[in-house]
Amino acid sequence: AGHDRRSLSAEQVAKYDRDGYVLPALRAFSADEARALRAEVESLEVTEGKRADAVLNHGHVRFPFMHKLVTCPAILDAVQDLIGPDILVWSTMVFPKEPGSEAYVAWHQDSNYWGLTPLDGVVTAWVALADVHEENGPMEFLPGSHLKDPEPQEETYNPDNLLSRGQEIKWREPIDPAAVVKATMKAGEFSLHHVKIAHASGPNRGTDRRLGVAIRYMPAR
């Protein structure tokens, strides 16, 4: 009911249902808090001698700073407006994308390979720990694609594809580039997207690394 909403407007909820995402990005942390979280991630990378994506999967159950991130009230309030108050954190992943690298994320639908059933209410919050702009490979969404039948997807094992098996949609018909929406945002902001939406992100052509945390929420019952 409208009076039960904690964060999102009726228009934002309707847009999520129609388009499959919430943008413009919402504020979770201040710029200073985001810098501190980024420093935690990068300190751990130095300690472990590995990139964040190799050490921080499901990091919310091991590291207090990651637990703080996934339990941020601003994020939980927005998620509650979409899936209700009984919220489970299914997983977390960190996506670092270095400047000048060829790393990218191909067009894919999470619902095609996560192995979850049912999919109702599964939503990802993508939290920026560095500014995300046109040049450094923002996420891209194909609006409304979550309402259609899943697209065929293959495992390419392309080494530059940040997905675990190089998953990539094999489009049945070409997509309209003009329809694609780019999720630019400032450090400390977040977007929300549906488990079935087609999304991707290109290489980082900027001068700073692109660093974000994907948090997967679902109803606990």
Coordinates of C-alpha atoms in Angstrom, one line a residue:
A1 CA 0.0 0.0 0.0
G2 CA 1.2 3.5 -0.7
H3 CA 1.2 4.6 2.9
D4 CA 3.6 1.8 3.7
R5 CA 6.3 2.9 1.4
R6 CA 9.6 3.8 3.2
S7 CA 11.7 5.3 0.4
L8 CA 10.5 4.9 -3.2
S9 CA 7.7 7.0 -4.7
A10 CA 4.7 5.3 -6.4
E11 CA 6.2 6.5 -9.7
Q12 CA 9.6 4.8 -8.9
V13 CA 7.9 1.5 -8.0
A14 CA 5.8 1.6 -11.2
K15 CA 8.9 2.4 -13.2
Y16 CA 10.7 -0.6 -11.7
D17 CA 7.7 -2.9 -12.5
R18 CA 7.6 -1.5 -16.1
D19 CA 11.3 -1.0 -16.9
G20 CA 13.0 -3.4 -14.5
Y21 CA 15.3 -0.9 -12.7
V22 CA 15.3 2.1 -10.4
L23 CA 17.2 5.1 -11.8
P24 CA 18.3 7.9 -11.3
A25 CA 20.5 6.4 -8.6
L26 CA 19.6 6.8 -4.9
R27 CA 22.0 7.9 -2.1
A28 CA 23.1 5.2 0.3
F29 CA 26.4 6.7 1.7
S30 CA 28.0 10.1 1.8
A31 CA 31.0 10.7 -0.5
D32 CA 33.3 10.4 2.6
E33 CA 31.6 7.1 3.7
A34 CA 32.0 5.7 0.1
R35 CA 35.7 6.7 0.1
A36 CA 36.1 4.9 3.5
L37 CA 34.4 1.7 2.1
R38 CA 36.6 1.9 -1.0
A39 CA 39.7 2.2 1.2
E40 CA 38.6 -1.0 3.2
V41 CA 38.2 -2.9 -0.1
E42 CA 41.6 -1.8 -1.4
S43 CA 43.4 -2.4 1.9
L44 CA 42.1 -5.9 1.8
E45 CA 43.3 -6.3 -1.8
V46 CA 46.8 -5.4 -0.6
T47 CA 46.7 -7.7 2.4
E48 CA 45.4 -10.7 0.4
G49 CA 47.4 -9.9 -2.8
K50 CA 44.3 -10.4 -4.9
R51 CA 41.7 -8.3 -6.5
A52 CA 38.5 -7.6 -4.7
D53 CA 36.4 -9.9 -6.9
A54 CA 38.6 -12.8 -5.8
V55 CA 38.3 -12.3 -2.1
L56 CA 35.0 -10.5 -1.4
N57 CA 32.3 -12.8 -2.8
H58 CA 29.8 -13.3 0.0
G59 CA 32.0 -10.9 2.0
H60 CA 29.1 -9.6 4.1
V61 CA 29.4 -12.8 6.3
R62 CA 33.1 -12.2 6.9
F63 CA 33.9 -8.5 6.9
P64 CA 32.2 -5.9 9.1
F65 CA 32.5 -3.2 6.5
M66 CA 30.7 -5.4 4.0
H67 CA 28.0 -6.2 6.5
K68 CA 27.6 -2.4 7.1
L69 CA 27.1 -2.0 3.3
V70 CA 24.4 -4.7 2.9
T71 CA 22.5 -3.5 5.9
C72 CA 22.5 0.2 5.0
P73 CA 19.1 1.5 6.0
A74 CA 18.7 3.6 2.8
I75 CA 19.2 0.5 0.6
L76 CA 17.0 -1.8 2.7
D77 CA 14.2 0.8 2.8
A78 CA 14.2 0.9 -1.0
V79 CA 14.4 -2.9 -1.4
Q80 CA 11.5 -3.2 1.1
D81 CA 9.4 -1.0 -1.1
L82 CA 9.9 -3.5 -3.9
I83 CA 9.8 -6.9 -2.2
G84 CA 8.4 -6.4 1.4
P85 CA 9.9 -6.3 4.8
D86 CA 11.2 -9.9 5.2
I87 CA 14.6 -9.5 3.4
L88 CA 17.3 -12.0 2.8
V89 CA 20.8 -11.2 1.5
W90 CA 21.5 -14.0 -0.9
S91 CA 25.0 -13.0 -2.1
T92 CA 27.4 -10.1 -2.7
M93 CA 30.0 -9.6 -5.4
V94 CA 32.5 -6.8 -6.0
F95 CA 33.1 -5.7 -9.5
P96 CA 36.4 -3.8 -10.0
K97 CA 37.1 -2.6 -13.5
E98 CA 40.6 -1.1 -14.0
P99 CA 41.2 1.9 -16.3
G100 CA 42.6 0.9 -19.6
S101 CA 41.7 -2.8 -19.3
E102 CA 39.5 -4.6 -21.7
A103 CA 37.4 -6.1 -19.0
Y104 CA 33.6 -5.9 -19.6
V105 CA 30.4 -7.6 -18.7
A106 CA 28.5 -9.0 -21.7
W107 CA 24.7 -8.7 -22.1
H108 CA 23.1 -11.3 -19.8
Q109 CA 20.2 -12.0 -17.6
D110 CA 21.0 -13.2 -14.1
S111 CA 17.9 -15.4 -14.0
N112 CA 19.3 -17.5 -16.8
Y113 CA 22.1 -19.0 -14.7
W114 CA 21.7 -18.3 -11.0
G115 CA 19.6 -21.5 -10.5
L116 CA 17.1 -19.8 -8.3
T117 CA 13.4 -20.7 -8.1
P118 CA 11.1 -18.9 -7.7
L119 CA 12.5 -15.7 -9.1
D120 CA 9.8 -13.4 -7.7
G121 CA 11.2 -10.6 -5.7
V122 CA 14.9 -11.1 -6.5
V123 CA 16.5 -7.7 -6.8
T124 CA 20.1 -6.5 -7.1
A125 CA 21.3 -3.3 -5.5
W126 CA 24.5 -2.0 -7.3
V127 CA 26.4 0.3 -5.0
A128 CA 29.1 2.6 -6.4
L129 CA 32.3 3.0 -4.4
A130 CA 33.7 5.2 -7.1
D131 CA 32.1 7.6 -9.5
V132 CA 30.5 5.8 -12.5
H133 CA 30.3 7.9 -15.7
E134 CA 29.9 7.3 -19.4
E135 CA 33.7 6.7 -19.9
N136 CA 34.4 4.1 -17.3
G137 CA 31.9 1.4 -18.2
P138 CA 28.6 2.0 -16.4
M139 CA 25.9 -0.7 -16.3
E140 CA 23.5 -0.6 -19.2
F141 CA 19.9 -1.8 -19.0
L142 CA 17.5 -2.8 -21.7
P143 CA 14.2 -1.4 -20.3
G144 CA 11.3 -3.9 -20.1
S145 CA 13.4 -6.9 -21.1
H146 CA 12.5 -8.5 -17.7
L147 CA 8.9 -8.9 -18.9
K148 CA 9.7 -10.9 -22.0
D149 CA 10.8 -14.6 -22.4
P150 CA 14.4 -15.2 -21.4
E151 CA 16.9 -14.7 -24.3
P152 CA 19.1 -17.6 -25.3
Q153 CA 22.5 -17.3 -23.5
E154 CA 25.8 -19.1 -24.1
E155 CA 28.9 -19.6 -22.1
T156 CA 31.9 -18.1 -24.0
Y157 CA 34.6 -18.3 -21.4
N158 CA 36.0 -15.0 -22.9
P159 CA 38.8 -14.0 -20.5
D160 CA 37.8 -10.3 -20.7
N161 CA 34.2 -11.0 -19.7
L162 CA 34.0 -10.5 -15.9
L163 CA 31.1 -13.1 -15.6
S164 CA 32.3 -16.5 -14.2
R165 CA 31.7 -18.4 -17.4
G166 CA 31.7 -15.6 -20.0
Q167 CA 27.9 -15.7 -20.2
E168 CA 26.5 -13.8 -23.1
I169 CA 23.1 -13.4 -24.7
K170 CA 22.7 -14.5 -28.3
W171 CA 20.0 -12.0 -29.4
R172 CA 17.1 -13.3 -31.4
E173 CA 16.8 -9.9 -32.9
P174 CA 19.2 -6.9 -32.7
I175 CA 18.6 -4.5 -29.8
D176 CA 18.1 -0.8 -30.4
P177 CA 21.1 1.1 -29.0
A178 CA 18.9 4.2 -28.5
A179 CA 16.7 2.2 -26.1
V180 CA 19.7 1.3 -23.8
V181 CA 19.9 3.2 -20.5
K182 CA 23.2 3.8 -18.8
A183 CA 23.4 3.7 -15.0
T184 CA 25.8 6.6 -14.2
M185 CA 26.1 7.6 -10.6
K186 CA 28.3 9.1 -7.9
A187 CA 30.2 7.2 -5.3
G188 CA 27.9 6.3 -2.5
E189 CA 24.8 6.0 -4.7
F190 CA 23.0 2.8 -5.8
S191 CA 20.7 1.5 -8.5
L192 CA 18.3 -1.4 -8.2
H193 CA 17.5 -3.9 -11.0
H194 CA 15.3 -7.0 -11.5
V195 CA 16.8 -10.5 -11.7
K196 CA 15.4 -10.9 -15.2
I197 CA 16.5 -7.7 -16.9
A198 CA 19.1 -7.8 -19.7
H199 CA 22.1 -5.8 -18.7
A200 CA 25.8 -5.3 -19.5
S201 CA 28.7 -2.9 -19.1
G202 CA 31.6 -1.9 -21.3
P203 CA 35.3 -1.5 -20.7
N204 CA 36.7 1.3 -18.5
R205 CA 38.1 4.1 -20.7
G206 CA 38.4 6.5 -17.8
T207 CA 41.4 7.3 -15.6
D208 CA 40.2 5.8 -12.3
R209 CA 39.1 2.3 -11.5
R210 CA 35.3 1.6 -11.5
L211 CA 34.5 -0.2 -8.3
G212 CA 31.0 -1.3 -7.3
V213 CA 29.3 -3.9 -5.0
A214 CA 26.4 -6.0 -6.2
I215 CA 24.0 -7.1 -3.4
R216 CA 21.4 -9.7 -4.2
Y217 CA 18.3 -9.5 -2.1
M218 CA 15.2 -11.7 -2.0
P219 CA 12.2 -12.2 0.2
A220 CA 13.0 -14.4 3.2
R221 CA 9.8 -16.3 2.8

